[in-house]
């Protein structure tokens, strides 16, 4: 009987090895699909398919009597054809081993036998956790087979991850995150018209808790007042005004005791001076406020605003 397991193996760890050994008790041959094979050099997928191939094959060489195939499987971003895509690439298999509910569903629909696998100390043995430990210089080697550590060493994998965290594929938030890591800067944000989008982007970066302390969505006037913006300022200048964006930045910075506070207020539409936005940045020494006038839908205005906020932040971080 041939059993299939598909994973990204970024990197191949002891959890994966334990699962493969379990499958070997039930199957005479194991088909190992390396998923997302087209990806490499990103934080989620730092290692290329060939490198992952090497990690797995070197480790399994030690497992005498284990018969297996390793096949890279690129993504097809259409779930309805995914199983056929896998079938076209790998040797025929009788049973699929997975804990992923969607993978399970897709193979069940094609009438495969699907089996779950017991999780082997998932808190520690997870690719994401191991990648995190790698760029933090924590002890990651004990979580992976020795042969995998050798491959990572050979390709200078830790340095790659550390570079990626600063430069990953032109993503502005990664660039900003890298600068904040490097300069040990902490940030908090108060967002009105962007509805939390800036906080979302800033927390998309792994390990963002090291610099992102908190965000508040201060959508209504009342929410702005609750953060500490004075009623007078709102009455005198209106809630979409440079004064309010600056007060938002100041108050959120104080409340969270961060180096930087960002305040955003604007009209995303349909009413008001649609597209008018103010973005403020306050630090101990700086007080920046920029005004913008964007065109587009509500969503586009939100996106353009966060892009500009990240630019302001980047410029500031590069300067200090
Ligand atoms: P990432 O955190 O990057 O998603 P991962 O550790 O989940 O990595 P994958 O390559 O996504 O690894 O997983 C491949 C397969 O291995 C999945 O079916 C997953 O459920 C299984 N697996 C991952 N970790 C363990 C573990 N600790 N014990 C048992 N099975 C595991
Ligand atoms: Mg996973």
GROMACS .gro file of N, CA, C and O and ligand atoms in nm, residues 5-20 22 33 35 43-46 52 97-100 103 115 117-131, ligand 1:
model
  211
    5UNK      N    1   0.172   1.185   0.177
    5UNK     CA    2   0.170   1.299   0.269
    5UNK      C    3   0.222   1.421   0.195
    5UNK      O    4   0.322   1.412   0.123
    6UNK      N    5   0.149   1.531   0.209
    6UNK     CA    6   0.194   1.655   0.144
    6UNK      C    7   0.217   1.761   0.250
    6UNK      O    8   0.136   1.779   0.340
    7UNK      N    9   0.330   1.828   0.239
    7UNK     CA   10   0.359   1.937   0.331
    7UNK      C   11   0.452   2.035   0.263
    7UNK      O   12   0.507   2.005   0.157
    8UNK      N   13   0.467   2.151   0.326
    8UNK     CA   14   0.562   2.246   0.267
    8UNK      C   15   0.703   2.219   0.318
    8UNK      O   16   0.801   2.258   0.259
    9UNK      N   17   0.710   2.159   0.436
    9UNK     CA   18   0.838   2.121   0.496
    9UNK      C   19   0.938   2.236   0.499
    9UNK      O   20   1.049   2.227   0.448
   10UNK      N   21   0.893   2.346   0.560
   10UNK     CA   22   0.975   2.468   0.568
   10UNK      C   23   1.019   2.492   0.711
   10UNK      O   24   0.967   2.583   0.775
   11UNK      N   25   1.110   2.426   0.771
   11UNK     CA   26   1.185   2.312   0.717
   11UNK      C   27   1.121   2.180   0.762
   11UNK      O   28   1.024   2.178   0.838
   12UNK      N   29   1.180   2.069   0.716
   12UNK     CA   30   1.140   1.935   0.757
   12UNK      C   31   1.180   1.918   0.904
   12UNK      O   32   1.296   1.938   0.939
   13UNK      N   33   1.083   1.888   0.992
   13UNK     CA   34   1.116   1.882   1.135
   13UNK      C   35   1.083   1.747   1.197
   13UNK      O   36   1.034   1.656   1.128
   14UNK      N   37   1.108   1.734   1.327
   14UNK     CA   38   1.089   1.604   1.393
   14UNK      C   39   0.942   1.562   1.398
   14UNK      O   40   0.913   1.443   1.405
   15UNK      N   41   0.851   1.658   1.394
   15UNK     CA   42   0.708   1.626   1.386
   15UNK      C   43   0.681   1.553   1.255
   15UNK      O   44   0.612   1.450   1.252
   16UNK      N   45   0.735   1.607   1.147
   16UNK     CA   46   0.718   1.542   1.016
   16UNK      C   47   0.779   1.401   1.018
   16UNK      O   48   0.720   1.306   0.968
   17UNK      N   49   0.898   1.391   1.076
   17UNK     CA   50   0.966   1.261   1.079
   17UNK      C   51   0.884   1.157   1.156
   17UNK      O   52   0.870   1.043   1.111
   18UNK      N   53   0.825   1.202   1.267
   18UNK     CA   54   0.748   1.106   1.347
   18UNK      C   55   0.625   1.057   1.269
   18UNK      O   56   0.589   0.940   1.273
   19UNK      N   57   0.566   1.149   1.194
   19UNK     CA   58   0.450   1.113   1.113
   19UNK      C   59   0.490   1.014   1.003
   19UNK      O   60   0.421   0.915   0.977
   20UNK      N   61   0.602   1.039   0.942
   20UNK     CA   62   0.648   0.951   0.834
   20UNK      C   63   0.676   0.810   0.888
   20UNK      O   64   0.640   0.709   0.826
   22UNK      N   65   0.526   0.677   1.139
   22UNK     CA   66   0.395   0.614   1.166
   22UNK      C   67   0.333   0.561   1.037
   22UNK      O   68   0.277   0.453   1.034
   33UNK      N   69   0.495   1.454  -0.094
   33UNK     CA   70   0.481   1.568  -0.186
   33UNK      C   71   0.532   1.694  -0.119
   33UNK      O   72   0.491   1.725  -0.007
   35UNK      N   73   0.490   2.050  -0.105
   35UNK     CA   74   0.393   2.150  -0.150
   35UNK      C   75   0.452   2.289  -0.170
   35UNK      O   76   0.563   2.316  -0.124
   43UNK      N   77   0.938   3.472   0.370
   43UNK     CA   78   0.940   3.434   0.511
   43UNK      C   79   0.860   3.308   0.538
   43UNK      O   80   0.895   3.228   0.622
   44UNK      N   81   0.750   3.291   0.465
   44UNK     CA   82   0.668   3.172   0.484
   44UNK      C   83   0.730   3.050   0.417
   44UNK      O   84   0.714   2.938   0.461
   45UNK      N   85   0.797   3.075   0.307
   45UNK     CA   86   0.859   2.966   0.229
   45UNK      C   87   1.005   2.999   0.198
   45UNK      O   88   1.041   3.025   0.084
   46UNK      N   89   1.089   2.995   0.299
   46UNK     CA   90   1.227   3.039   0.276
   46UNK      C   91   1.310   2.943   0.190
   46UNK      O   92   1.402   2.987   0.120
   52UNK      N   93   1.456   2.161   0.013
   52UNK     CA   94   1.368   2.080   0.098
   52UNK      C   95   1.382   1.932   0.063
   52UNK      O   96   1.380   1.845   0.149
   97UNK      N   97  -0.256   1.090   0.407
   97UNK     CA   98  -0.241   1.125   0.549
   97UNK      C   99  -0.235   1.277   0.560
   97UNK      O  100  -0.147   1.341   0.503
   98UNK      N  101  -0.330   1.334   0.631
   98UNK     CA  102  -0.329   1.479   0.649
   98UNK      C  103  -0.411   1.520   0.771
   98UNK      O  104  -0.505   1.451   0.809
   99UNK      N  105  -0.374   1.630   0.827
   99UNK     CA  106  -0.455   1.688   0.935
   99UNK      C  107  -0.526   1.814   0.887
   99UNK      O  108  -0.597   1.878   0.962
  100UNK      N  109  -0.501   1.851   0.764
  100UNK     CA  110  -0.559   1.974   0.711
  100UNK      C  111  -0.702   1.947   0.662
  100UNK      O  112  -0.724   1.864   0.573
  103UNK      N  113  -0.756   1.982   0.275
  103UNK     CA  114  -0.690   1.873   0.202
  103UNK      C  115  -0.773   1.745   0.217
  103UNK      O  116  -0.799   1.673   0.120
  115UNK      N  117  -0.658   0.965   0.618
  115UNK     CA  118  -0.637   0.938   0.762
  115UNK      C  119  -0.572   1.058   0.829
  115UNK      O  120  -0.484   1.123   0.771
  117UNK      N  121  -0.347   1.223   1.150
  117UNK     CA  122  -0.226   1.174   1.217
  117UNK      C  123  -0.219   1.236   1.355
  117UNK      O  124  -0.255   1.352   1.371
  118UNK      N  125  -0.172   1.160   1.452
  118UNK     CA  126  -0.158   1.222   1.584
  118UNK      C  127  -0.053   1.332   1.577
  118UNK      O  128   0.049   1.316   1.509
  119UNK      N  129  -0.080   1.442   1.643
  119UNK     CA  130   0.017   1.553   1.640
  119UNK      C  131   0.126   1.529   1.742
  119UNK      O  132   0.100   1.493   1.857
  120UNK      N  133   0.245   1.550   1.701
  120UNK     CA  134   0.361   1.527   1.785
  120UNK      C  135   0.403   1.662   1.842
  120UNK      O  136   0.457   1.745   1.769
  121UNK      N  137   0.370   1.684   1.967
  121UNK     CA  138   0.401   1.810   2.036
  121UNK      C  139   0.398   1.932   1.944
  121UNK      O  140   0.500   1.999   1.921
  122UNK      N  141   0.279   1.960   1.894
  122UNK     CA  142   0.262   2.059   1.788
  122UNK      C  143   0.307   2.200   1.828
  122UNK      O  144   0.346   2.280   1.743
  123UNK      N  145   0.301   2.229   1.958
  123UNK     CA  146   0.342   2.364   2.002
  123UNK      C  147   0.486   2.393   1.963
  123UNK      O  148   0.518   2.505   1.927
  124UNK      N  149   0.570   2.293   1.973
  124UNK     CA  150   0.711   2.317   1.940
  124UNK      C  151   0.745   2.270   1.800
  124UNK      O  152   0.822   2.334   1.730
  125UNK      N  153   0.685   2.156   1.761
  125UNK     CA  154   0.723   2.102   1.631
  125UNK      C  155   0.632   2.155   1.523
  125UNK      O  156   0.539   2.088   1.477
  126UNK      N  157   0.655   2.278   1.486
  126UNK     CA  158   0.578   2.341   1.379
  126UNK      C  159   0.675   2.426   1.299
  126UNK      O  160   0.764   2.490   1.356
  127UNK      N  161   0.659   2.423   1.168
  127UNK     CA  162   0.750   2.496   1.080
  127UNK      C  163   0.759   2.643   1.118
  127UNK      O  164   0.868   2.700   1.130
  128UNK      N  165   0.642   2.702   1.141
  128UNK     CA  166   0.637   2.845   1.173
  128UNK      C  167   0.718   2.876   1.300
  128UNK      O  168   0.794   2.972   1.304
  129UNK      N  169   0.698   2.794   1.403
  129UNK     CA  170   0.771   2.816   1.529
  129UNK      C  171   0.921   2.801   1.509
  129UNK      O  172   1.000   2.875   1.567
  130UNK      N  173   0.957   2.704   1.428
  130UNK     CA  174   1.101   2.680   1.406
  130UNK      C  175   1.163   2.795   1.327
  130UNK      O  176   1.271   2.844   1.361
  131UNK      N  177   1.092   2.845   1.226
  131UNK     CA  178   1.145   2.960   1.149
  131UNK      C  179   1.164   3.080   1.241
  131UNK      O  180   1.262   3.154   1.231
  321LIG     P1  181   0.407   2.555   0.892
  321LIG     O1  182   0.400   2.595   1.037
  321LIG     O2  183   0.508   2.627   0.814
  321LIG     O3  184   0.272   2.542   0.826
  321LIG     P2  185   0.407   2.274   0.956
  321LIG     O4  186   0.489   2.235   1.075
  321LIG     O5  187   0.259   2.286   0.974
  321LIG     O6  188   0.468   2.407   0.895
  321LIG     P3  189   0.363   2.155   0.701
  321LIG     O7  190   0.469   2.133   0.602
  321LIG     O8  191   0.262   2.262   0.683
  321LIG     O9  192   0.437   2.173   0.841
  321LIG    O10  193   0.286   2.019   0.733
  321LIG     C1  194   0.294   1.901   0.660
  321LIG     C2  195   0.211   1.795   0.728
  321LIG    O11  196   0.276   1.756   0.849
  321LIG     C3  197   0.073   1.844   0.766
  321LIG    O12  198  -0.021   1.745   0.733
  321LIG     C4  199   0.082   1.862   0.914
  321LIG    O13  200  -0.042   1.840   0.977
  321LIG     C5  201   0.186   1.759   0.956
  321LIG     N1  202   0.255   1.801   1.076
  321LIG     C6  203   0.319   1.917   1.097
  321LIG     N2  204   0.369   1.923   1.222
  321LIG     C7  205   0.336   1.807   1.282
  321LIG     C8  206   0.358   1.751   1.413
  321LIG     N3  207   0.423   1.819   1.507
  321LIG     N4  208   0.310   1.629   1.437
  321LIG     C9  209   0.242   1.562   1.344
  321LIG     N5  210   0.218   1.608   1.220
  321LIG    C10  211   0.263   1.727   1.188
   0.00000   0.00000   0.00000
